[in-house]
Amino acid sequence: MKITVIIPAAGSGERFGGKKQLKRMGNRPLLFHTLKPFIASELITEIVVVVSKDDVYQVERALKSMISVKTVKVVAGGDTRQKSVFNGLKVSDKSSELICVHDAVRPFVTEALIDKVIQACDKHDGVILAQRSTDTIKKVMNDQILETLPREIIWRAQTPQVFAKQALQEALELAEAENILRTDEASLLERIGYQVGFVEGSSMNIKITTEEDWVFAEAIYKSLNND
Ligand code: CTP
Ligand code: MG
């Protein structure tokens, strides 16, 4: 079975204060670390990296010289993550049956996590990684707490998220037509009635959003003793 991974990496990193996906960790850009397990994974047949227009040439050159074992495509993103993923989907191999979407800014994904989420796909239209909430979550309005949500049913979505290609395509097309914007693909499938399952992720699989997250990421990187 053919499986394409789409890596959205076209953000501007407003909350971080710059393009975190290209910032160096160790002596490599963050994006390199994120790509490593997808390059190594035997399940992934094609890699599509979505970057901002200005970075396409440079990233394409770097990746093509680095990856020879599978197809790599680099395309320009849109002004939202959702549009970037859609742009990636449009250039993906026509014969891919599953599409895996993974944030460029989650560099600690492993081959084991990629395998786990893909293997669970036979029972659902899509499967995501998620992590139990260890915090108590409050629903708030202005400066007032409205409600405390039961922690047992709160899970935090991560990527990779894997979908049947047809379902993801339909979900993205409908969202675009109806002007719906969401921060992950799973919610676009959920809203139109597809069944999205989840498997337990890892607390190491953090998303780098702010400068503080970089501090945690450096610590994880050192503890994993990467080169
Ligand atoms: N992303 C993308 N295209 C966009 C916006 C985001 O491909 N137009 C990507 C980012 O590069 C990142 C992932 O989606 O890998 C998750 O997004 P986020 O953490 O929000 O990154 P940014 O959008 O860059 O950050 P911010 O929202 O703070 O500007
Ligand atoms: Mg963003």
mmCIF file of N, CA and C in Angstrom, residues 66-178:
data_model
loop_
_atom_site.group_PDB
_atom_site.id
_atom_site.type_symbol
_atom_site.label_atom_id
_atom_site.label_comp_id
_atom_site.label_asym_id
_atom_site.label_seq_id
_atom_site.Cartn_x
_atom_site.Cartn_y
_atom_site.Cartn_z
ATOM 1 N N MET A 66 19.654 14.739 0.057
ATOM 2 C CA MET A 66 19.706 13.952 1.292
ATOM 3 C C MET A 66 18.906 12.643 1.176
ATOM 4 N N ILE A 67 17.787 12.673 0.416
ATOM 5 C CA ILE A 67 16.877 11.519 0.387
ATOM 6 C C ILE A 67 16.881 10.896 -1.009
ATOM 7 N N SER A 68 17.329 9.648 -1.084
ATOM 8 C CA SER A 68 17.321 8.994 -2.395
ATOM 9 C C SER A 68 16.429 7.764 -2.377
ATOM 10 N N VAL A 69 16.041 7.338 -1.178
ATOM 11 C CA VAL A 69 15.314 6.071 -1.057
ATOM 12 C C VAL A 69 13.825 6.185 -1.382
ATOM 13 N N LYS A 70 13.272 7.389 -1.344
ATOM 14 C CA LYS A 70 11.856 7.539 -1.699
ATOM 15 C C LYS A 70 11.597 8.896 -2.324
ATOM 16 N N THR A 71 10.410 9.052 -2.934
ATOM 17 C CA THR A 71 10.074 10.306 -3.604
ATOM 18 C C THR A 71 9.902 11.431 -2.598
ATOM 19 N N VAL A 72 10.490 12.585 -2.924
ATOM 20 C CA VAL A 72 10.302 13.774 -2.094
ATOM 21 C C VAL A 72 9.789 14.898 -2.977
ATOM 22 N N LYS A 73 8.739 15.563 -2.514
ATOM 23 C CA LYS A 73 8.247 16.731 -3.247
ATOM 24 C C LYS A 73 8.213 17.906 -2.287
ATOM 25 N N VAL A 74 8.574 19.076 -2.782
ATOM 26 C CA VAL A 74 8.510 20.280 -1.951
ATOM 27 C C VAL A 74 7.601 21.266 -2.664
ATOM 28 N N VAL A 75 6.554 21.717 -1.974
ATOM 29 C CA VAL A 75 5.608 22.661 -2.595
ATOM 30 C C VAL A 75 5.361 23.850 -1.682
ATOM 31 N N ALA A 76 4.860 24.915 -2.283
ATOM 32 C CA ALA A 76 4.571 26.129 -1.513
ATOM 33 C C ALA A 76 3.266 25.979 -0.741
ATOM 34 N N GLY A 77 3.243 26.527 0.463
ATOM 35 C CA GLY A 77 2.069 26.456 1.329
ATOM 36 C C GLY A 77 1.104 27.601 1.087
ATOM 37 N N GLY A 78 0.071 27.644 1.928
ATOM 38 C CA GLY A 78 -0.901 28.718 1.865
ATOM 39 C C GLY A 78 -0.801 29.560 3.120
ATOM 40 N N ASP A 79 -1.776 30.434 3.326
ATOM 41 C CA ASP A 79 -1.673 31.309 4.497
ATOM 42 C C ASP A 79 -2.249 30.689 5.777
ATOM 43 N N THR A 80 -2.783 29.487 5.682
ATOM 44 C CA THR A 80 -3.171 28.754 6.899
ATOM 45 C C THR A 80 -2.598 27.343 6.805
ATOM 46 N N ARG A 81 -2.510 26.684 7.962
ATOM 47 C CA ARG A 81 -1.995 25.316 7.986
ATOM 48 C C ARG A 81 -2.868 24.420 7.105
ATOM 49 N N GLN A 82 -4.194 24.637 7.220
ATOM 50 C CA GLN A 82 -5.141 23.820 6.463
ATOM 51 C C GLN A 82 -4.883 23.931 4.953
ATOM 52 N N LYS A 83 -4.647 25.165 4.487
ATOM 53 C CA LYS A 83 -4.371 25.359 3.049
ATOM 54 C C LYS A 83 -3.052 24.710 2.674
ATOM 55 N N SER A 84 -2.079 24.788 3.570
ATOM 56 C CA SER A 84 -0.780 24.172 3.287
ATOM 57 C C SER A 84 -0.938 22.663 3.116
ATOM 58 N N VAL A 85 -1.707 22.046 4.009
ATOM 59 C CA VAL A 85 -1.925 20.595 3.909
ATOM 60 C C VAL A 85 -2.648 20.273 2.593
ATOM 61 N N PHE A 86 -3.628 21.096 2.243
ATOM 62 C CA PHE A 86 -4.377 20.884 0.998
ATOM 63 C C PHE A 86 -3.433 20.981 -0.207
ATOM 64 N N ASN A 87 -2.539 21.966 -0.199
ATOM 65 C CA ASN A 87 -1.564 22.090 -1.291
ATOM 66 C C ASN A 87 -0.706 20.835 -1.387
ATOM 67 N N GLY A 88 -0.339 20.298 -0.229
ATOM 68 C CA GLY A 88 0.456 19.064 -0.214
ATOM 69 C C GLY A 88 -0.337 17.902 -0.791
ATOM 70 N N LEU A 89 -1.593 17.819 -0.413
ATOM 71 C CA LEU A 89 -2.455 16.721 -0.887
ATOM 72 C C LEU A 89 -2.582 16.747 -2.417
ATOM 73 N N LYS A 90 -2.667 17.961 -2.960
ATOM 74 C CA LYS A 90 -2.863 18.102 -4.409
ATOM 75 C C LYS A 90 -1.696 17.549 -5.232
ATOM 76 N N VAL A 91 -0.487 17.546 -4.660
ATOM 77 C CA VAL A 91 0.655 17.022 -5.438
ATOM 78 C C VAL A 91 1.014 15.584 -5.044
ATOM 79 N N SER A 92 0.244 15.018 -4.100
ATOM 80 C CA SER A 92 0.601 13.674 -3.631
ATOM 81 C C SER A 92 0.319 12.630 -4.722
ATOM 82 N N ASP A 93 1.026 11.522 -4.637
ATOM 83 C CA ASP A 93 0.891 10.408 -5.581
ATOM 84 C C ASP A 93 -0.583 9.995 -5.700
ATOM 85 N N LYS A 94 -1.073 9.954 -6.935
ATOM 86 C CA LYS A 94 -2.493 9.610 -7.170
ATOM 87 C C LYS A 94 -2.844 8.239 -6.588
ATOM 88 N N SER A 95 -1.854 7.345 -6.549
ATOM 89 C CA SER A 95 -2.166 5.994 -6.095
ATOM 90 C C SER A 95 -1.969 5.781 -4.589
ATOM 91 N N SER A 96 -1.658 6.849 -3.849
ATOM 92 C CA SER A 96 -1.567 6.703 -2.389
ATOM 93 C C SER A 96 -2.951 6.446 -1.803
ATOM 94 N N GLU A 97 -3.022 5.494 -0.879
ATOM 95 C CA GLU A 97 -4.326 5.200 -0.259
ATOM 96 C C GLU A 97 -4.479 5.893 1.077
ATOM 97 N N LEU A 98 -3.363 6.070 1.758
ATOM 98 C CA LEU A 98 -3.411 6.743 3.062
ATOM 99 C C LEU A 98 -2.543 7.995 3.019
ATOM 100 N N ILE A 99 -3.017 9.025 3.735
ATOM 101 C CA ILE A 99 -2.228 10.248 3.872
ATOM 102 C C ILE A 99 -1.949 10.467 5.353
ATOM 103 N N CYS A 100 -0.683 10.635 5.645
ATOM 104 C CA CYS A 100 -0.255 10.887 7.013
ATOM 105 C C CYS A 100 0.133 12.370 7.076
ATOM 106 N N VAL A 101 -0.385 13.089 8.057
ATOM 107 C CA VAL A 101 -0.032 14.509 8.193
ATOM 108 C C VAL A 101 0.736 14.677 9.499
ATOM 109 N N HIS A 102 1.895 15.327 9.421
ATOM 110 C CA HIS A 102 2.684 15.515 10.641
ATOM 111 C C HIS A 102 3.309 16.911 10.672
ATOM 112 N N ASP A 103 3.110 17.623 11.787
ATOM 113 C CA ASP A 103 3.673 18.963 11.958
ATOM 114 C C ASP A 103 5.196 18.945 11.856
ATOM 115 N N ALA A 104 5.730 19.897 11.088
ATOM 116 C CA ALA A 104 7.191 20.027 11.001
ATOM 117 C C ALA A 104 7.806 20.337 12.363
ATOM 118 N N VAL A 105 6.993 20.880 13.248
ATOM 119 C CA VAL A 105 7.518 21.361 14.531
ATOM 120 C C VAL A 105 7.274 20.367 15.684
ATOM 121 N N ARG A 106 7.114 19.072 15.317
ATOM 122 C CA ARG A 106 7.115 17.983 16.313
ATOM 123 C C ARG A 106 8.273 17.051 15.953
ATOM 124 N N PRO A 107 9.473 17.422 16.397
ATOM 125 C CA PRO A 107 10.666 16.718 15.926
ATOM 126 C C PRO A 107 10.941 15.383 16.613
ATOM 127 N N PHE A 108 10.161 15.032 17.636
ATOM 128 C CA PHE A 108 10.494 13.812 18.392
ATOM 129 C C PHE A 108 9.580 12.633 18.086
ATOM 130 N N VAL A 109 8.874 12.728 16.956
ATOM 131 C CA VAL A 109 8.088 11.587 16.502
ATOM 132 C C VAL A 109 9.065 10.447 16.192
ATOM 133 N N THR A 110 8.610 9.207 16.405
ATOM 134 C CA THR A 110 9.494 8.054 16.173
ATOM 135 C C THR A 110 8.882 7.117 15.128
ATOM 136 N N GLU A 111 9.700 6.213 14.615
ATOM 137 C CA GLU A 111 9.172 5.211 13.687
ATOM 138 C C GLU A 111 8.090 4.377 14.366
ATOM 139 N N ALA A 112 8.271 4.105 15.654
ATOM 140 C CA ALA A 112 7.290 3.283 16.376
ATOM 141 C C ALA A 112 5.925 3.988 16.435
ATOM 142 N N LEU A 113 5.929 5.296 16.681
ATOM 143 C CA LEU A 113 4.657 6.035 16.719
ATOM 144 C C LEU A 113 4.008 6.067 15.337
ATOM 145 N N ILE A 114 4.842 6.250 14.304
ATOM 146 C CA ILE A 114 4.320 6.283 12.924
ATOM 147 C C ILE A 114 3.668 4.934 12.596
ATOM 148 N N ASP A 115 4.348 3.851 12.929
ATOM 149 C CA ASP A 115 3.806 2.498 12.689
ATOM 150 C C ASP A 115 2.487 2.301 13.408
ATOM 151 N N LYS A 116 2.475 2.698 14.672
ATOM 152 C CA LYS A 116 1.316 2.465 15.531
ATOM 153 C C LYS A 116 0.056 3.145 14.982
ATOM 154 N N VAL A 117 0.202 4.402 14.556
ATOM 155 C CA VAL A 117 -0.973 5.142 14.093
ATOM 156 C C VAL A 117 -1.416 4.613 12.725
ATOM 157 N N ILE A 118 -0.465 4.216 11.887
ATOM 158 C CA ILE A 118 -0.832 3.670 10.568
ATOM 159 C C ILE A 118 -1.514 2.307 10.721
ATOM 160 N N GLN A 119 -0.966 1.467 11.594
ATOM 161 C CA GLN A 119 -1.539 0.111 11.768
ATOM 162 C C GLN A 119 -2.989 0.166 12.239
ATOM 163 N N ALA A 120 -3.334 1.219 13.004
ATOM 164 C CA ALA A 120 -4.699 1.310 13.562
ATOM 165 C C ALA A 120 -5.719 1.772 12.521
ATOM 166 N N CYS A 121 -5.240 2.148 11.344
ATOM 167 C CA CYS A 121 -6.113 2.754 10.332
ATOM 168 C C CYS A 121 -7.111 1.808 9.688
ATOM 169 N N ASP A 122 -6.877 0.501 9.800
ATOM 170 C CA ASP A 122 -7.793 -0.409 9.102
ATOM 171 C C ASP A 122 -9.186 -0.419 9.711
ATOM 172 N N LYS A 123 -9.304 0.096 10.938
ATOM 173 C CA LYS A 123 -10.622 0.062 11.581
ATOM 174 C C LYS A 123 -11.380 1.393 11.499
ATOM 175 N N HIS A 124 -10.757 2.425 10.964
ATOM 176 C CA HIS A 124 -11.365 3.765 10.981
ATOM 177 C C HIS A 124 -11.119 4.497 9.658
ATOM 178 N N ASP A 125 -11.803 5.656 9.509
ATOM 179 C CA ASP A 125 -11.527 6.514 8.341
ATOM 180 C C ASP A 125 -10.243 7.300 8.554
ATOM 181 N N GLY A 126 -9.889 7.461 9.817
ATOM 182 C CA GLY A 126 -8.662 8.164 10.159
ATOM 183 C C GLY A 126 -8.282 7.822 11.582
ATOM 184 N N VAL A 127 -7.013 7.968 11.913
ATOM 185 C CA VAL A 127 -6.553 7.721 13.286
ATOM 186 C C VAL A 127 -5.517 8.790 13.642
ATOM 187 N N ILE A 128 -5.595 9.293 14.853
ATOM 188 C CA ILE A 128 -4.613 10.284 15.286
ATOM 189 C C ILE A 128 -3.903 9.779 16.544
ATOM 190 N N LEU A 129 -2.792 10.406 16.848
ATOM 191 C CA LEU A 129 -2.159 10.169 18.141
ATOM 192 C C LEU A 129 -2.754 11.170 19.118
ATOM 193 N N ALA A 130 -2.973 10.736 20.328
ATOM 194 C CA ALA A 130 -3.472 11.667 21.349
ATOM 195 C C ALA A 130 -2.908 11.279 22.698
ATOM 196 N N GLN A 131 -2.900 12.253 23.577
ATOM 197 C CA GLN A 131 -2.284 12.059 24.880
ATOM 198 C C GLN A 131 -3.305 12.431 25.955
ATOM 199 N N ARG A 132 -3.446 11.579 26.956
ATOM 200 C CA ARG A 132 -4.320 11.861 28.084
ATOM 201 C C ARG A 132 -3.990 13.219 28.687
ATOM 202 N N SER A 133 -4.997 13.987 29.068
ATOM 203 C CA SER A 133 -4.703 15.245 29.753
ATOM 204 C C SER A 133 -4.327 14.950 31.202
ATOM 205 N N THR A 134 -3.209 15.484 31.623
ATOM 206 C CA THR A 134 -2.837 15.314 33.031
ATOM 207 C C THR A 134 -3.244 16.564 33.811
ATOM 208 N N ASP A 135 -3.591 17.623 33.109
ATOM 209 C CA ASP A 135 -4.095 18.833 33.773
ATOM 210 C C ASP A 135 -5.611 18.751 33.883
ATOM 211 N N THR A 136 -6.149 19.427 34.860
ATOM 212 C CA THR A 136 -7.600 19.600 34.932
ATOM 213 C C THR A 136 -7.962 20.754 33.998
ATOM 214 N N ILE A 137 -8.916 20.515 33.106
ATOM 215 C CA ILE A 137 -9.218 21.506 32.067
ATOM 216 C C ILE A 137 -10.492 22.282 32.417
ATOM 217 N N LYS A 138 -10.385 23.588 32.375
ATOM 218 C CA LYS A 138 -11.524 24.470 32.685
ATOM 219 C C LYS A 138 -12.056 25.104 31.413
ATOM 220 N N LYS A 139 -13.375 25.203 31.348
ATOM 221 C CA LYS A 139 -13.988 25.975 30.271
ATOM 222 C C LYS A 139 -14.218 27.374 30.811
ATOM 223 N N VAL A 140 -13.738 28.387 30.107
ATOM 224 C CA VAL A 140 -13.822 29.748 30.652
ATOM 225 C C VAL A 140 -14.484 30.717 29.674
ATOM 226 N N MET A 141 -14.954 31.815 30.202
ATOM 227 C CA MET A 141 -15.482 32.903 29.377
ATOM 228 C C MET A 141 -15.034 34.186 30.056
ATOM 229 N N ASN A 142 -14.364 35.062 29.303
ATOM 230 C CA ASN A 142 -13.769 36.280 29.876
ATOM 231 C C ASN A 142 -12.877 35.890 31.048
ATOM 232 N N ASP A 143 -13.134 36.391 32.257
ATOM 233 C CA ASP A 143 -12.259 36.007 33.366
ATOM 234 C C ASP A 143 -12.950 35.042 34.330
ATOM 235 N N GLN A 144 -13.944 34.360 33.825
ATOM 236 C CA GLN A 144 -14.789 33.525 34.685
ATOM 237 C C GLN A 144 -14.728 32.050 34.262
ATOM 238 N N ILE A 145 -14.617 31.153 35.267
ATOM 239 C CA ILE A 145 -14.688 29.724 34.939
ATOM 240 C C ILE A 145 -16.149 29.315 34.811
ATOM 241 N N LEU A 146 -16.479 28.712 33.683
ATOM 242 C CA LEU A 146 -17.863 28.281 33.461
ATOM 243 C C LEU A 146 -18.077 26.871 33.968
ATOM 244 N N GLU A 147 -17.020 26.034 33.796
ATOM 245 C CA GLU A 147 -17.228 24.608 34.029
ATOM 246 C C GLU A 147 -15.866 23.913 34.094
ATOM 247 N N THR A 148 -15.801 22.848 34.909
ATOM 248 C CA THR A 148 -14.596 22.006 34.911
ATOM 249 C C THR A 148 -14.916 20.732 34.143
ATOM 250 N N LEU A 149 -14.157 20.467 33.110
ATOM 251 C CA LEU A 149 -14.456 19.315 32.257
ATOM 252 C C LEU A 149 -13.924 18.028 32.905
ATOM 253 N N PRO A 150 -14.658 16.924 32.789
ATOM 254 C CA PRO A 150 -14.191 15.666 33.386
ATOM 255 C C PRO A 150 -12.892 15.206 32.705
ATOM 256 N N ARG A 151 -11.824 15.132 33.489
ATOM 257 C CA ARG A 151 -10.498 14.901 32.927
ATOM 258 C C ARG A 151 -10.390 13.577 32.167
ATOM 259 N N GLU A 152 -11.162 12.570 32.642
ATOM 260 C CA GLU A 152 -11.056 11.238 32.023
ATOM 261 C C GLU A 152 -11.391 11.261 30.532
ATOM 262 N N ILE A 153 -12.193 12.236 30.102
ATOM 263 C CA ILE A 153 -12.590 12.201 28.682
ATOM 264 C C ILE A 153 -11.842 13.255 27.852
ATOM 265 N N ILE A 154 -10.821 13.867 28.466
ATOM 266 C CA ILE A 154 -10.067 14.884 27.719
ATOM 267 C C ILE A 154 -8.738 14.308 27.230
ATOM 268 N N TRP A 155 -8.553 14.338 25.937
ATOM 269 C CA TRP A 155 -7.297 13.884 25.327
ATOM 270 C C TRP A 155 -6.750 14.999 24.467
ATOM 271 N N ARG A 156 -5.432 15.132 24.435
ATOM 272 C CA ARG A 156 -4.789 16.202 23.658
ATOM 273 C C ARG A 156 -4.296 15.632 22.332
ATOM 274 N N ALA A 157 -4.775 16.230 21.239
ATOM 275 C CA ALA A 157 -4.439 15.720 19.904
ATOM 276 C C ALA A 157 -2.991 16.025 19.554
ATOM 277 N N GLN A 158 -2.340 15.041 18.958
ATOM 278 C CA GLN A 158 -0.990 15.237 18.429
ATOM 279 C C GLN A 158 -1.015 14.888 16.947
ATOM 280 N N THR A 159 0.110 15.005 16.301
ATOM 281 C CA THR A 159 0.306 14.398 14.990
ATOM 282 C C THR A 159 1.436 13.389 15.158
ATOM 283 N N PRO A 160 1.570 12.383 14.294
ATOM 284 C CA PRO A 160 0.887 12.143 13.030
ATOM 285 C C PRO A 160 -0.621 11.868 13.155
ATOM 286 N N GLN A 161 -1.344 12.320 12.122
ATOM 287 C CA GLN A 161 -2.744 11.979 11.932
ATOM 288 C C GLN A 161 -2.811 11.317 10.550
ATOM 289 N N VAL A 162 -3.456 10.160 10.482
ATOM 290 C CA VAL A 162 -3.475 9.395 9.227
ATOM 291 C C VAL A 162 -4.912 9.202 8.758
ATOM 292 N N PHE A 163 -5.139 9.395 7.458
ATOM 293 C CA PHE A 163 -6.502 9.343 6.928
ATOM 294 C C PHE A 163 -6.549 8.583 5.609
ATOM 295 N N ALA A 164 -7.727 7.990 5.357
ATOM 296 C CA ALA A 164 -7.993 7.485 4.007
ATOM 297 C C ALA A 164 -7.952 8.699 3.094
ATOM 298 N N LYS A 165 -7.248 8.598 1.994
ATOM 299 C CA LYS A 165 -7.036 9.767 1.143
ATOM 300 C C LYS A 165 -8.353 10.394 0.685
ATOM 301 N N GLN A 166 -9.295 9.553 0.270
ATOM 302 C CA GLN A 166 -10.588 10.052 -0.204
ATOM 303 C C GLN A 166 -11.301 10.894 0.852
ATOM 304 N N ALA A 167 -11.278 10.404 2.094
ATOM 305 C CA ALA A 167 -11.963 11.086 3.202
ATOM 306 C C ALA A 167 -11.312 12.438 3.484
ATOM 307 N N LEU A 168 -9.984 12.464 3.483
ATOM 308 C CA LEU A 168 -9.285 13.725 3.753
ATOM 309 C C LEU A 168 -9.549 14.727 2.633
ATOM 310 N N GLN A 169 -9.529 14.232 1.417
ATOM 311 C CA GLN A 169 -9.782 15.088 0.256
ATOM 312 C C GLN A 169 -11.172 15.730 0.366
ATOM 313 N N GLU A 170 -12.162 14.899 0.664
ATOM 314 C CA GLU A 170 -13.538 15.396 0.785
ATOM 315 C C GLU A 170 -13.645 16.413 1.926
ATOM 316 N N ALA A 171 -13.012 16.091 3.051
ATOM 317 C CA ALA A 171 -13.083 16.976 4.229
ATOM 318 C C ALA A 171 -12.452 18.338 3.934
ATOM 319 N N LEU A 172 -11.344 18.331 3.222
ATOM 320 C CA LEU A 172 -10.672 19.602 2.906
ATOM 321 C C LEU A 172 -11.457 20.401 1.865
ATOM 322 N N GLU A 173 -12.029 19.704 0.895
ATOM 323 C CA GLU A 173 -12.818 20.405 -0.137
ATOM 324 C C GLU A 173 -14.055 21.061 0.474
ATOM 325 N N LEU A 174 -14.758 20.296 1.308
ATOM 326 C CA LEU A 174 -15.975 20.842 1.931
ATOM 327 C C LEU A 174 -15.642 22.010 2.850
ATOM 328 N N ALA A 175 -14.559 21.882 3.615
ATOM 329 C CA ALA A 175 -14.163 22.958 4.533
ATOM 330 C C ALA A 175 -13.863 24.224 3.738
ATOM 331 N N GLU A 176 -13.175 24.053 2.620
ATOM 332 C CA GLU A 176 -12.847 25.225 1.802
ATOM 333 C C GLU A 176 -14.123 25.867 1.252
ATOM 334 N N ALA A 177 -15.027 25.030 0.766
ATOM 335 C CA ALA A 177 -16.274 25.552 0.190
ATOM 336 C C ALA A 177 -17.109 26.273 1.242
ATOM 337 N N GLU A 178 -17.058 25.779 2.481
ATOM 338 C CA GLU A 178 -17.893 26.360 3.545
ATOM 339 C C GLU A 178 -17.121 27.333 4.435
#
